[in-house]
Short mmCIF file of N, CA and C in Angstrom, two decimals:
data_model
loop_
_atom_site.label_atom_id
_atom_site.label_comp_id
_atom_site.label_asym_id
_atom_site.label_seq_id
_atom_site.Cartn_x
_atom_site.Cartn_y
_atom_site.Cartn_z
N UNK A 1180 2.43 4.84 -10.51
CA UNK A 1180 1.57 5.95 -10.18
C UNK A 1180 2.18 6.71 -9.02
N UNK A 1181 2.04 8.01 -9.01
CA UNK A 1181 2.73 8.88 -8.06
C UNK A 1181 2.35 8.60 -6.62
N UNK A 1182 1.06 8.36 -6.36
CA UNK A 1182 0.63 8.10 -4.98
C UNK A 1182 1.26 6.81 -4.48
N UNK A 1183 1.28 5.79 -5.31
CA UNK A 1183 1.87 4.52 -4.90
C UNK A 1183 3.35 4.70 -4.56
N UNK A 1184 4.07 5.46 -5.35
CA UNK A 1184 5.49 5.68 -5.09
C UNK A 1184 5.69 6.52 -3.83
N UNK A 1185 4.79 7.46 -3.60
CA UNK A 1185 4.91 8.32 -2.42
C UNK A 1185 4.71 7.54 -1.14
N UNK A 1186 3.98 6.44 -1.20
CA UNK A 1186 3.70 5.66 -0.01
C UNK A 1186 4.55 4.39 0.08
N UNK A 1187 5.64 4.32 -0.69
CA UNK A 1187 6.54 3.17 -0.56
C UNK A 1187 7.09 3.16 0.86
N UNK A 1188 7.11 2.01 1.46
CA UNK A 1188 7.55 1.87 2.85
C UNK A 1188 8.93 1.23 2.87
N UNK A 1189 9.89 1.86 3.53
CA UNK A 1189 11.23 1.33 3.63
C UNK A 1189 11.54 1.06 5.10
N UNK A 1190 11.78 -0.18 5.45
CA UNK A 1190 12.05 -0.56 6.83
C UNK A 1190 13.20 -1.56 6.85
N UNK A 1191 14.05 -1.47 7.85
CA UNK A 1191 15.16 -2.40 7.97
C UNK A 1191 14.66 -3.74 8.48
N UNK A 1192 14.96 -4.80 7.74
CA UNK A 1192 14.57 -6.15 8.13
C UNK A 1192 15.77 -7.06 7.94
N UNK A 1193 16.44 -7.37 9.02
CA UNK A 1193 17.54 -8.33 9.01
C UNK A 1193 18.51 -8.16 7.84
N UNK A 1194 18.83 -6.91 7.50
CA UNK A 1194 19.79 -6.61 6.43
C UNK A 1194 19.45 -7.27 5.10
N UNK A 1195 18.19 -7.32 4.79
CA UNK A 1195 17.72 -7.89 3.54
C UNK A 1195 16.92 -6.85 2.78
N UNK A 1196 16.75 -7.09 1.51
CA UNK A 1196 15.83 -6.26 0.71
C UNK A 1196 14.78 -7.21 0.17
N UNK A 1197 13.57 -7.03 0.64
CA UNK A 1197 12.47 -7.87 0.18
C UNK A 1197 11.30 -6.97 -0.19
N UNK A 1198 10.41 -7.47 -1.02
CA UNK A 1198 9.29 -6.64 -1.42
C UNK A 1198 8.03 -7.47 -1.54
N UNK A 1199 6.93 -6.78 -1.42
CA UNK A 1199 5.60 -7.36 -1.60
C UNK A 1199 4.83 -6.42 -2.50
N UNK A 1200 3.79 -6.93 -3.11
CA UNK A 1200 2.86 -6.08 -3.85
C UNK A 1200 1.51 -6.22 -3.17
N UNK A 1201 0.92 -5.06 -2.84
CA UNK A 1201 -0.38 -5.08 -2.19
C UNK A 1201 -1.42 -4.42 -3.10
N UNK A 1202 -2.65 -4.76 -2.87
CA UNK A 1202 -3.78 -4.08 -3.49
C UNK A 1202 -4.51 -3.39 -2.35
N UNK A 1203 -4.55 -2.07 -2.40
CA UNK A 1203 -5.07 -1.25 -1.32
C UNK A 1203 -6.27 -0.46 -1.81
N UNK A 1204 -7.37 -0.56 -1.08
CA UNK A 1204 -8.57 0.20 -1.41
C UNK A 1204 -8.59 1.49 -0.60
N UNK A 1205 -8.87 2.60 -1.29
CA UNK A 1205 -9.06 3.89 -0.64
C UNK A 1205 -10.55 4.21 -0.74
N UNK A 1206 -11.19 4.49 0.41
CA UNK A 1206 -12.65 4.73 0.39
C UNK A 1206 -12.96 6.15 -0.10
N UNK A 1207 -14.23 6.46 -0.34
CA UNK A 1207 -14.59 7.79 -0.85
C UNK A 1207 -14.20 8.95 0.07
N UNK A 1208 -13.96 8.66 1.34
CA UNK A 1208 -13.52 9.71 2.26
C UNK A 1208 -12.01 9.90 2.22
N UNK A 1209 -11.30 9.05 1.46
CA UNK A 1209 -9.85 9.16 1.34
C UNK A 1209 -9.07 8.37 2.37
N UNK A 1210 -9.73 7.44 3.06
CA UNK A 1210 -9.06 6.61 4.07
C UNK A 1210 -8.72 5.24 3.51
N UNK A 1211 -7.61 4.68 3.98
CA UNK A 1211 -7.21 3.34 3.56
C UNK A 1211 -8.25 2.35 4.04
N UNK A 1212 -8.66 1.46 3.15
CA UNK A 1212 -9.65 0.44 3.49
C UNK A 1212 -9.00 -0.92 3.50
N UNK A 1213 -9.47 -1.79 2.65
CA UNK A 1213 -8.96 -3.15 2.65
C UNK A 1213 -7.57 -3.22 2.03
N UNK A 1214 -6.79 -4.16 2.51
CA UNK A 1214 -5.44 -4.42 2.02
C UNK A 1214 -5.34 -5.90 1.75
N UNK A 1215 -4.85 -6.24 0.56
CA UNK A 1215 -4.68 -7.64 0.20
C UNK A 1215 -3.29 -7.82 -0.39
N UNK A 1216 -2.60 -8.86 0.05
CA UNK A 1216 -1.29 -9.17 -0.50
C UNK A 1216 -1.50 -9.81 -1.87
N UNK A 1217 -0.97 -9.17 -2.89
CA UNK A 1217 -1.10 -9.68 -4.25
C UNK A 1217 0.12 -10.52 -4.63
N UNK A 1218 1.30 -10.11 -4.17
CA UNK A 1218 2.52 -10.89 -4.36
C UNK A 1218 3.26 -10.90 -3.04
N UNK A 1219 3.38 -12.06 -2.44
CA UNK A 1219 3.98 -12.19 -1.12
C UNK A 1219 5.49 -11.95 -1.16
N UNK A 1220 6.00 -11.48 -0.06
CA UNK A 1220 7.44 -11.33 0.12
C UNK A 1220 8.08 -12.68 0.41
N UNK A 1221 7.23 -13.65 0.73
CA UNK A 1221 7.74 -14.96 1.15
C UNK A 1221 7.88 -15.06 2.65
N UNK A 1222 7.59 -13.98 3.34
CA UNK A 1222 7.67 -13.94 4.80
C UNK A 1222 6.31 -13.49 5.33
N UNK A 1223 5.59 -14.40 5.96
CA UNK A 1223 4.22 -14.09 6.39
C UNK A 1223 4.17 -12.96 7.42
N UNK A 1224 5.18 -12.87 8.28
CA UNK A 1224 5.18 -11.80 9.28
C UNK A 1224 5.36 -10.44 8.63
N UNK A 1225 6.18 -10.36 7.60
CA UNK A 1225 6.38 -9.11 6.87
C UNK A 1225 5.10 -8.72 6.15
N UNK A 1226 4.49 -9.68 5.46
CA UNK A 1226 3.25 -9.40 4.74
C UNK A 1226 2.16 -8.90 5.69
N UNK A 1227 2.04 -9.52 6.85
CA UNK A 1227 1.04 -9.09 7.83
C UNK A 1227 1.34 -7.68 8.33
N UNK A 1228 2.61 -7.37 8.54
CA UNK A 1228 3.00 -6.04 9.01
C UNK A 1228 2.70 -4.97 7.98
N UNK A 1229 2.83 -5.30 6.71
CA UNK A 1229 2.53 -4.34 5.65
C UNK A 1229 1.07 -3.91 5.72
N UNK A 1230 0.17 -4.88 5.73
CA UNK A 1230 -1.25 -4.53 5.77
C UNK A 1230 -1.64 -3.86 7.08
N UNK A 1231 -1.02 -4.25 8.17
CA UNK A 1231 -1.30 -3.57 9.44
C UNK A 1231 -0.81 -2.13 9.38
N UNK A 1232 0.32 -1.91 8.72
CA UNK A 1232 0.90 -0.57 8.62
C UNK A 1232 0.10 0.38 7.75
N UNK A 1233 -0.46 -0.11 6.67
CA UNK A 1233 -1.21 0.79 5.78
C UNK A 1233 -2.51 1.26 6.40
N UNK A 1234 -3.00 0.55 7.39
CA UNK A 1234 -4.23 0.97 8.05
C UNK A 1234 -4.04 2.34 8.71
N UNK A 1235 -2.81 2.68 9.05
CA UNK A 1235 -2.53 3.95 9.70
C UNK A 1235 -2.07 5.05 8.76
N UNK A 1236 -2.18 4.85 7.45
CA UNK A 1236 -1.78 5.89 6.50
C UNK A 1236 -2.66 7.13 6.68
N UNK A 1237 -2.10 8.29 6.44
CA UNK A 1237 -2.92 9.50 6.55
C UNK A 1237 -4.01 9.54 5.49
N UNK A 1238 -5.05 10.26 5.77
CA UNK A 1238 -6.15 10.42 4.82
C UNK A 1238 -5.63 11.17 3.60
N UNK A 1239 -6.09 10.77 2.42
CA UNK A 1239 -5.67 11.41 1.17
C UNK A 1239 -6.89 12.06 0.51
N UNK A 1240 -6.63 12.91 -0.46
CA UNK A 1240 -7.73 13.50 -1.23
C UNK A 1240 -8.35 12.39 -2.07
N UNK A 1241 -9.65 12.15 -1.93
CA UNK A 1241 -10.28 11.05 -2.67
C UNK A 1241 -10.35 11.32 -4.17
N UNK A 1242 -10.41 10.25 -4.93
CA UNK A 1242 -10.63 10.37 -6.37
C UNK A 1242 -12.05 10.86 -6.58
N UNK A 1243 -12.30 11.42 -7.74
CA UNK A 1243 -13.63 11.93 -8.06
C UNK A 1243 -14.09 11.41 -9.41
N UNK A 1244 -15.39 11.17 -9.50
CA UNK A 1244 -15.95 10.73 -10.78
C UNK A 1244 -16.18 11.95 -11.68
N UNK A 1245 -16.73 11.73 -12.86
CA UNK A 1245 -16.94 12.80 -13.83
C UNK A 1245 -17.84 13.91 -13.30
N UNK A 1246 -18.72 13.57 -12.37
CA UNK A 1246 -19.62 14.56 -11.79
C UNK A 1246 -19.01 15.29 -10.59
N UNK A 1247 -17.79 14.90 -10.21
CA UNK A 1247 -17.11 15.54 -9.09
C UNK A 1247 -17.38 14.91 -7.74
N UNK A 1248 -18.07 13.78 -7.72
CA UNK A 1248 -18.37 13.08 -6.47
C UNK A 1248 -17.18 12.22 -6.04
N UNK A 1249 -16.84 12.19 -4.74
CA UNK A 1249 -15.75 11.33 -4.29
C UNK A 1249 -16.11 9.86 -4.50
N UNK A 1250 -15.13 9.08 -4.94
CA UNK A 1250 -15.33 7.65 -5.19
C UNK A 1250 -14.18 6.85 -4.61
N UNK A 1251 -14.45 5.58 -4.35
CA UNK A 1251 -13.41 4.66 -3.89
C UNK A 1251 -12.47 4.36 -5.05
N UNK A 1252 -11.25 3.96 -4.74
CA UNK A 1252 -10.28 3.57 -5.75
C UNK A 1252 -9.41 2.47 -5.17
N UNK A 1253 -8.83 1.70 -6.05
CA UNK A 1253 -7.93 0.63 -5.63
C UNK A 1253 -6.56 0.88 -6.23
N UNK A 1254 -5.53 0.80 -5.39
CA UNK A 1254 -4.16 0.99 -5.82
C UNK A 1254 -3.41 -0.33 -5.77
N UNK A 1255 -2.51 -0.51 -6.70
CA UNK A 1255 -1.58 -1.64 -6.66
C UNK A 1255 -0.23 -1.02 -6.31
N UNK A 1256 0.33 -1.42 -5.16
CA UNK A 1256 1.53 -0.76 -4.63
C UNK A 1256 2.61 -1.79 -4.33
N UNK A 1257 3.84 -1.53 -4.82
CA UNK A 1257 4.99 -2.36 -4.43
C UNK A 1257 5.57 -1.75 -3.16
N UNK A 1258 5.71 -2.56 -2.12
CA UNK A 1258 6.26 -2.12 -0.84
C UNK A 1258 7.63 -2.78 -0.70
N UNK A 1259 8.66 -1.95 -0.49
CA UNK A 1259 10.04 -2.45 -0.40
C UNK A 1259 10.53 -2.29 1.02
N UNK A 1260 11.03 -3.37 1.58
CA UNK A 1260 11.66 -3.36 2.90
C UNK A 1260 13.15 -3.60 2.65
N UNK A 1261 14.01 -2.75 3.15
CA UNK A 1261 15.44 -2.93 2.89
C UNK A 1261 16.26 -2.63 4.13
N UNK A 1262 17.43 -3.18 4.15
CA UNK A 1262 18.31 -2.97 5.28
C UNK A 1262 19.74 -2.94 4.86
#
């Protein structure tokens, strides 16, 4: 999905390429809500940093239901850290 790809995070970590998959909730106001690690990178500090980092994502245009009302949505995002 385009939003998930647009928010891929690339950070240098000890000259390695590692990835995690997160499940991220976006609230009806378009703000990042809960973050859950769905597939760990195998490094608990990296996984913790991912969820801490997404809390600061900019507000996005919220999804809308058939009536045009803003609704929450959940994204599944692969986050890649490379060096």
